[in-house]
Coordinates of C-alpha atoms and ligand atoms in Angstrom, one line a residue:
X1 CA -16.1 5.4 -18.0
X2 CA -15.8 2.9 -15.4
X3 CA -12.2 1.2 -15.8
X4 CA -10.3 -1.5 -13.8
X5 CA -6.5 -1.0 -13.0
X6 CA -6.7 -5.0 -12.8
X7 CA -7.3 -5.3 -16.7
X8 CA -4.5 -5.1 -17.8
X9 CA -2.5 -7.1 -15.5
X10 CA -4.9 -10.4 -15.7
X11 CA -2.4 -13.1 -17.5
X12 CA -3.5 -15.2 -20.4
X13 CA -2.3 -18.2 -21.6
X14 CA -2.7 -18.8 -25.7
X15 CA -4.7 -21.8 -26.6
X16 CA -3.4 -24.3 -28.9
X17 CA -6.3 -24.0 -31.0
X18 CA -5.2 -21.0 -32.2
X19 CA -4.5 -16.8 -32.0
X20 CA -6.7 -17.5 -28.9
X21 CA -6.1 -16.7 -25.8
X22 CA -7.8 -17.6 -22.7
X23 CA -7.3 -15.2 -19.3
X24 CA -5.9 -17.6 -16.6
X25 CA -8.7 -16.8 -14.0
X26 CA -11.6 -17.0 -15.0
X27 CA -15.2 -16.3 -12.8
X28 CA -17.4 -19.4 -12.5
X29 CA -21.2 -18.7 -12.5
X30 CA -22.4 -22.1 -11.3
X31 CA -24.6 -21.8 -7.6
X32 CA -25.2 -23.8 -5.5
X33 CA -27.6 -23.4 -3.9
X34 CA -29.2 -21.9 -6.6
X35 CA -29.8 -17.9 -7.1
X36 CA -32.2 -16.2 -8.8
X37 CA -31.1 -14.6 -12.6
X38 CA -30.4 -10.8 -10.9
X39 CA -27.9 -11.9 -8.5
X40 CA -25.9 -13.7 -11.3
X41 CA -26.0 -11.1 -13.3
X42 CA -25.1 -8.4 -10.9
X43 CA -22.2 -10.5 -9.8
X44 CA -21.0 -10.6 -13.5
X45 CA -21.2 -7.0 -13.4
X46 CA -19.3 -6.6 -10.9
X47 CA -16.3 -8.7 -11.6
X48 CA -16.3 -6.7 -15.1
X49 CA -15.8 -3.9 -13.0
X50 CA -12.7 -5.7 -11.0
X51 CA -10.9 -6.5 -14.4
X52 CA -12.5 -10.6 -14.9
X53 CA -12.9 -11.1 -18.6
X54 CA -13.0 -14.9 -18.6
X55 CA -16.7 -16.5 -18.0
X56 CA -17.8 -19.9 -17.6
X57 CA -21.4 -21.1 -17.5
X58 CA -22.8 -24.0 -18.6
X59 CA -26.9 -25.3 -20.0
X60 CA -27.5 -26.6 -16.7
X61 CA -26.4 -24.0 -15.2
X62 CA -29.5 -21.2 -15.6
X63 CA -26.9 -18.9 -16.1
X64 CA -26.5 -18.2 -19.6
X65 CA -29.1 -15.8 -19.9
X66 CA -28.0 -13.7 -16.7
X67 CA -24.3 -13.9 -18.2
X68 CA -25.5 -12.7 -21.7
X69 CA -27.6 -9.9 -19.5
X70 CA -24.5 -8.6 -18.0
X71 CA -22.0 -8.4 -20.8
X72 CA -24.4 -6.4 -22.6
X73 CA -24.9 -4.4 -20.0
X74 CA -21.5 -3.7 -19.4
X75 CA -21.0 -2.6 -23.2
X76 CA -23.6 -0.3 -22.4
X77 CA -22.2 1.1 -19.5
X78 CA -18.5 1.5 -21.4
X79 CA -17.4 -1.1 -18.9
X80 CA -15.9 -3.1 -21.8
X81 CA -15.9 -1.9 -25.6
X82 CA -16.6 -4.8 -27.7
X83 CA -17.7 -8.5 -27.2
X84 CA -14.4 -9.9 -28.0
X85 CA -13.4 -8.2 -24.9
X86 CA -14.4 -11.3 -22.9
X87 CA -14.0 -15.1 -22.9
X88 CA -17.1 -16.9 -22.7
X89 CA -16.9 -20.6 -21.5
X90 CA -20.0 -22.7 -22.1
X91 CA -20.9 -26.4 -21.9
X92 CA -22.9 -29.4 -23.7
X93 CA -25.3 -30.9 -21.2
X94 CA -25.3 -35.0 -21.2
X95 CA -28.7 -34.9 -22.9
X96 CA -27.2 -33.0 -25.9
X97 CA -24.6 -35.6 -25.8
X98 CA -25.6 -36.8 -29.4
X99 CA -24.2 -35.9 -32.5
X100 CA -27.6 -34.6 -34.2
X101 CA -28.0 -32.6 -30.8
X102 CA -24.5 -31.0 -30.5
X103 CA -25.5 -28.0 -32.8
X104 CA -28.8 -27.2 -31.7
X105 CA -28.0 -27.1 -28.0
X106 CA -25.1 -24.5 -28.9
X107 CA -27.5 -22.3 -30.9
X108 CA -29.5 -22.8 -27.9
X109 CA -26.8 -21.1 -25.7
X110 CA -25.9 -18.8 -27.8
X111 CA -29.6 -17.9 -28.1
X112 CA -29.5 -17.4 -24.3
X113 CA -26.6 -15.2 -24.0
X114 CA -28.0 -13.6 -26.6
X115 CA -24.3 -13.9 -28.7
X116 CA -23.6 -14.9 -32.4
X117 CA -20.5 -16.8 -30.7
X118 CA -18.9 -18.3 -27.6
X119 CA -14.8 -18.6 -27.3
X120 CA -15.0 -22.2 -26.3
X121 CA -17.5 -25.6 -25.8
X122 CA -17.2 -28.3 -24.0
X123 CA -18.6 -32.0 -23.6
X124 CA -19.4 -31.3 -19.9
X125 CA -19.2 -35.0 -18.8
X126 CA -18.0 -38.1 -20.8
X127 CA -21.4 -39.4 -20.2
X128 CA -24.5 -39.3 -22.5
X129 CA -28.2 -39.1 -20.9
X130 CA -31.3 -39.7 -22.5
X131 CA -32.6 -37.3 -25.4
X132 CA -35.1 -34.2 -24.3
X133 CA -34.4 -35.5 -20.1
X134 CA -32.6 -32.2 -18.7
X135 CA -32.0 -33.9 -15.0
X136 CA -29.5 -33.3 -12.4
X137 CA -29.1 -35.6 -10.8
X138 CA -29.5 -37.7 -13.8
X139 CA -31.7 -40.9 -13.4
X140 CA -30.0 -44.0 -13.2
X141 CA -31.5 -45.5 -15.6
X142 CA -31.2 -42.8 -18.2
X143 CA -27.6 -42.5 -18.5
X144 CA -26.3 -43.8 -21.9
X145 CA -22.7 -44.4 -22.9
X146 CA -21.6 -41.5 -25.2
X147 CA -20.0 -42.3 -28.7
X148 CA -17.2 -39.9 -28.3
X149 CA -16.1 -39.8 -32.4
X150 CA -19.4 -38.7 -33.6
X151 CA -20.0 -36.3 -30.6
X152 CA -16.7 -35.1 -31.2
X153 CA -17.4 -34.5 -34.5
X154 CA -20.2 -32.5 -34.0
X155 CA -18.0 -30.2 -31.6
X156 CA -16.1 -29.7 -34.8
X157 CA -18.7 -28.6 -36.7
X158 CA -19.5 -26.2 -34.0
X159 CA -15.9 -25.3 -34.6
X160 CA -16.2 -25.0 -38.4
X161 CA -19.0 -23.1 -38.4
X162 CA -17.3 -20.2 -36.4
X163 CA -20.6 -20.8 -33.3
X164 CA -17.1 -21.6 -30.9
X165 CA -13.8 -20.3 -31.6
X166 CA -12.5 -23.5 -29.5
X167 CA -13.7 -26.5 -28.2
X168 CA -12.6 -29.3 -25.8
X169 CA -13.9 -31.5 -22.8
X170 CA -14.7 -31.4 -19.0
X171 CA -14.0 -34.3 -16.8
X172 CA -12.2 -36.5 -19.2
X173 CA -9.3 -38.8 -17.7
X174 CA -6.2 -39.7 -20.0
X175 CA -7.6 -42.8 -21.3
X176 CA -10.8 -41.1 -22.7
X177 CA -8.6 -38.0 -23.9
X178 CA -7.0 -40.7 -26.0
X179 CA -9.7 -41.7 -27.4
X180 CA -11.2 -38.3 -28.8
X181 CA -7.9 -38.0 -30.2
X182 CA -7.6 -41.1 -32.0
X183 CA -10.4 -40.0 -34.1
X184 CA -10.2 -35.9 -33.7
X185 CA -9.1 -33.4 -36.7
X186 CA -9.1 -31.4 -34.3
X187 CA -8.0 -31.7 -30.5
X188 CA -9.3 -30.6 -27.8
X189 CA -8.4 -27.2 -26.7
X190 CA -8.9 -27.7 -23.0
X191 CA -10.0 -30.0 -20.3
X192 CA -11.7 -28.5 -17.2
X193 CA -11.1 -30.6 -14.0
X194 CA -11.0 -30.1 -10.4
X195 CA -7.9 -29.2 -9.8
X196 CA -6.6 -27.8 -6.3
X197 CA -3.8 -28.3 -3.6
X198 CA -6.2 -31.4 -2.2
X199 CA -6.4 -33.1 -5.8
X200 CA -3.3 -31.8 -7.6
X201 CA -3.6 -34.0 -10.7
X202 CA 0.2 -33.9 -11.9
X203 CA -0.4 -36.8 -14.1
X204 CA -3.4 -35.2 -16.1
X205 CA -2.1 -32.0 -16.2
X206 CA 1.8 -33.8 -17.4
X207 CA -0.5 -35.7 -20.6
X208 CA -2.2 -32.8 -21.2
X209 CA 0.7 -30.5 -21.5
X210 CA 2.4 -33.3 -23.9
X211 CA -1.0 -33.3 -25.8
X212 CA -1.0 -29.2 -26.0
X213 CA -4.0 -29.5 -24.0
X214 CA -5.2 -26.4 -21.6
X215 CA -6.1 -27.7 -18.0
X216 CA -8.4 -25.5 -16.4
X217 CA -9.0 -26.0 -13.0
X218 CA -12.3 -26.3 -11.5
X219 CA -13.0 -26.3 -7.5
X220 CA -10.0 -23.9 -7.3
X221 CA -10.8 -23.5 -3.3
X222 CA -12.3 -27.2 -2.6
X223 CA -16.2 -25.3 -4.0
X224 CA -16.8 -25.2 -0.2
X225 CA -20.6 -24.6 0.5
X226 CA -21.6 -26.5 -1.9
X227 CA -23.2 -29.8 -2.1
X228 CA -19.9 -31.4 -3.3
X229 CA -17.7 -29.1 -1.8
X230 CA -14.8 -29.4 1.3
X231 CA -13.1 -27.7 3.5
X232 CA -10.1 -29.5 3.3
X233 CA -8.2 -26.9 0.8
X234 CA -9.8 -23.2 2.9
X235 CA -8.6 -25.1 5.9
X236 CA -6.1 -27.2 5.4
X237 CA -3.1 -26.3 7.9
X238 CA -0.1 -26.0 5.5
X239 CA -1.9 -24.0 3.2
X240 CA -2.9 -21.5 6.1
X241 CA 0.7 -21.4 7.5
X242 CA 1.7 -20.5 4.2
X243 CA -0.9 -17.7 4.4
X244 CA -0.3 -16.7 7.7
X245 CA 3.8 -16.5 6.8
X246 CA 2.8 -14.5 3.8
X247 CA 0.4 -12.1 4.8
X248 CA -2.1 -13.8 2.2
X249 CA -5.4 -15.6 2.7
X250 CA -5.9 -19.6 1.8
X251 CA -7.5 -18.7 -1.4
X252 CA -5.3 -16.6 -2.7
X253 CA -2.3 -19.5 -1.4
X254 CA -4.3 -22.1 -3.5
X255 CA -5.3 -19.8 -6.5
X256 CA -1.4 -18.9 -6.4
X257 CA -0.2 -21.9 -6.7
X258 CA -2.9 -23.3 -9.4
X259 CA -1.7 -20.6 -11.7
X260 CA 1.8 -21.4 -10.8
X261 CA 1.0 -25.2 -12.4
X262 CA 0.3 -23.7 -15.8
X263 CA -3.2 -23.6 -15.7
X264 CA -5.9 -21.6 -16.2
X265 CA -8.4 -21.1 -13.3
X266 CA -12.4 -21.1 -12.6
X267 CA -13.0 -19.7 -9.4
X268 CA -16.4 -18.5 -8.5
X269 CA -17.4 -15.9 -5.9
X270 CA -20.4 -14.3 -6.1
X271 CA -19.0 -11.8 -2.9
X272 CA -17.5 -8.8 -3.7
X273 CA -14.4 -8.6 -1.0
X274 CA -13.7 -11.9 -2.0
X275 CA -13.8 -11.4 -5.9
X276 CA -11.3 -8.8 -5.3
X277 CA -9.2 -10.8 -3.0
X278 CA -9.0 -13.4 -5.3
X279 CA -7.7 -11.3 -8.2
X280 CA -4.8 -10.6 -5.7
X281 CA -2.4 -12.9 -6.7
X282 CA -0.5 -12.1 -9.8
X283 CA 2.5 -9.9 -7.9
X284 CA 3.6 -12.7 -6.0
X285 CA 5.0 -15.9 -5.8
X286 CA 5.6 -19.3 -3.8
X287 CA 9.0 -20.4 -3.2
X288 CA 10.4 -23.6 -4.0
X289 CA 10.2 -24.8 0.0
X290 CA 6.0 -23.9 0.1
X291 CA 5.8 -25.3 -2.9
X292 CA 7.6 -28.7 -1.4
X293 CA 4.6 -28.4 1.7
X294 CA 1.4 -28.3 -0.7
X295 CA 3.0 -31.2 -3.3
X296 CA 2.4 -33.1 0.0
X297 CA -1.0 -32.6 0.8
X298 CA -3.0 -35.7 1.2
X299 CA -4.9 -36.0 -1.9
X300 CA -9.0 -36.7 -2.3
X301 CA -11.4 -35.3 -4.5
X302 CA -14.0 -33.2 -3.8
X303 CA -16.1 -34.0 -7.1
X304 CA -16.1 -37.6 -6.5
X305 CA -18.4 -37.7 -9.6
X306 CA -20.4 -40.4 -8.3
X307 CA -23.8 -39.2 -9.5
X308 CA -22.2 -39.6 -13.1
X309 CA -21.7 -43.7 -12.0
X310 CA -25.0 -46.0 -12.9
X311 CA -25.7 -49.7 -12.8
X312 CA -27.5 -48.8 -16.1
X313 CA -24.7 -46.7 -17.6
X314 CA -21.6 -46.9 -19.1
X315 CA -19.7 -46.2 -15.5
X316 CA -21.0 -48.3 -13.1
X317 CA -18.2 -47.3 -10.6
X318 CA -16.0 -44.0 -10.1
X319 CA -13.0 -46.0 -10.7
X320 CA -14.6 -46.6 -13.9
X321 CA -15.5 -42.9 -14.6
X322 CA -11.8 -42.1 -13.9
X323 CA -10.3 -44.9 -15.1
X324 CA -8.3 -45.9 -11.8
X325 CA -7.5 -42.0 -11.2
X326 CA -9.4 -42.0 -7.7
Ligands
A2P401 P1 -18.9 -16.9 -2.1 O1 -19.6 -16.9 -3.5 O2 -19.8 -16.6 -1.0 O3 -17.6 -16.1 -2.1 P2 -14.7 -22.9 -5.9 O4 -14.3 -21.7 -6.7 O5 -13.7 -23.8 -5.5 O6 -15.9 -23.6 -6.6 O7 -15.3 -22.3 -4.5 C1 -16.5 -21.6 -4.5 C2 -16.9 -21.4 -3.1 O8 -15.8 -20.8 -2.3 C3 -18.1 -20.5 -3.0 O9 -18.9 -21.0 -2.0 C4 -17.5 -19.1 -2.6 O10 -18.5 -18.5 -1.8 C5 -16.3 -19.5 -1.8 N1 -15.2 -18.6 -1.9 C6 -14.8 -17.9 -3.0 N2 -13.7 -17.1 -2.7 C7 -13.5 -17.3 -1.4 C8 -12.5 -16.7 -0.5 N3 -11.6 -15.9 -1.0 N4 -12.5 -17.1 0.8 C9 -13.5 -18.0 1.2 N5 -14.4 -18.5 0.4 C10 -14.4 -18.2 -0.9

């Protein structure tokens, strides 16, 4: 049997919905460009083999299926024993963004990983689009606003029904995380944002930890290469001193310091050497005085999220979408 020494070291943080427990880095599937199924699904594979057990994918993302593929794979090859082995991540797609559509579109997912359950859902955008329209970008004119209690509510059936073991949000600011909660019975779990040493998010990630909220950082490394992505945190000059002082590379120097914020991670990597590399940072720390140089990064996103702003929709400007956190 085909083992990893890395399994057991991988660190998880328990979420507040529960016994659960989510492992802090987890292996984003999202490409951009976009690959066909068999090079997701042998990436999967292979980051079994290095010791990931955390998975995200989403319904736009076309990789459900290659995901599902690979787990079961892996069980076949004795590369992991049982299904609760892993931490499967998925995500509600704006067009499901209606409380008579929450369910279906999780049976859907789960139909294409080819699992009775996943160990968390999320709204993937604050944003509702119109019914049956699977776009991205999404028209302007089809963007709706989203009536976050009934969604939410739906989520919680999801919940009650045992289809998720958790749910939460994706791209929410404070002010819409206050909303959900003013009418949730039962809060949010996590909220995945782009979090990195170019858009640090101290204040979101303060609220959330008051709220029991999980961030989970998405864009660890910037998402360079891709169509949002930057440079800015692979090349930014403190964070390759820090490297070059440490004997480390810049991604492990950023993933190192996301996880020392709290957080749990996405990272995705569909490159073996780098996979690897990027496990590489659990035996290690920063001290206080690099810690000092990257809380003084000049801050930007990289997601901007401007093709979630409409004249037609609820956002009609980022400030909007974030309220004010630009
Ligand atoms: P690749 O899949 O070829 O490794 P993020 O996790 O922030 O979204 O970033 C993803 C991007 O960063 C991908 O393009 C990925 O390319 C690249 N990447 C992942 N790990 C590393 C690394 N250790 N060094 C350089 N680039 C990396």
């Amino acid at each position: 049997m085909e083992t990893s020494s890395l399994e057991s070291t991988m660190p998880e943080i328990s979420l507040k919905s529960g016994s659960q427990k989510i492992p802090v880095l987890g292996f984003g599937t999202a490409s951009d460009p976009p690959v066909d199924p068999e090079t997701t699904k042998s990436a999967v594979l292979q980051a079994i083999q290095l010791g990931y057990r955390h998975f995200d994918t989403a319904a736009l993302y076309n990789s459900e299926q290659p995901l599902g593929e690979a787990i079961a794979e892996a069980l076949n090859r004795g590369l992991i024993k049982s299904r609760d082995e892993v931490f499967i991540t998925s995500k509600l797609w704006c067009s499901d963004a209606h409380a008579q559509f929450v369910l279906p579109a999780l049976q859907k997912t789960l139909k294409n990983l080819n699992m009775d359950y996943i160990d968390l859902y999320l709204i993937h955008w604050p944003v509702s689009s119109k019914p049956g329209i699977v776009e991205y970008p999404i028209k302007a004119e089809d963007f709706l606003p989203m009536d976050f209690k009934s969604v939410w509510a739906a989520m919680e059936e999801c919940q009650r029904l045992g289809l998720t073991k958790s749910i939460g949000v994706s791209n929410f600011s404070c002010k819409k995380l206050e909303e959900i909660l003013s009418t949730a019975n039962i809060s949010p779990a996590v909220n995945q944002v782009e979090v990195n040493p170019c858009w640090q998010q101290k204040k979101l990630i303060e609220f959330c930890k008051a709220k029991g909220i999980l961030v989970v950082a998405y864009s660890p490394l910037g998402a360079a290469g891709t169509f949002y992505g930057t440079n800015r945190v692979l090349d930014s000059p403190v964070i390759n001193q820090i490297a070059k002082a440490r004997g480390k590379n810049a991604a492990q120097v950023a993933l190192r310091w996301e996880y020392e914020q709290g957080i749990g991670v996405v990272m995705k990597s569909f490159n073996k050497d780098r996979m690897k590399q990027n496990l590489e940072i659990f035996n290690w720390s920063l001290s206080d005085e690099e810690l000092k140089k990257i809380g003084e990064i000049l801050q930007g996103r990289a997601n901007t999220g401007a093709d979630y702003t409409s004249i037609y929709g609820p956002y009609k400007t980022i400030e909007e979408l974030w309220d004010g956190d630009i």
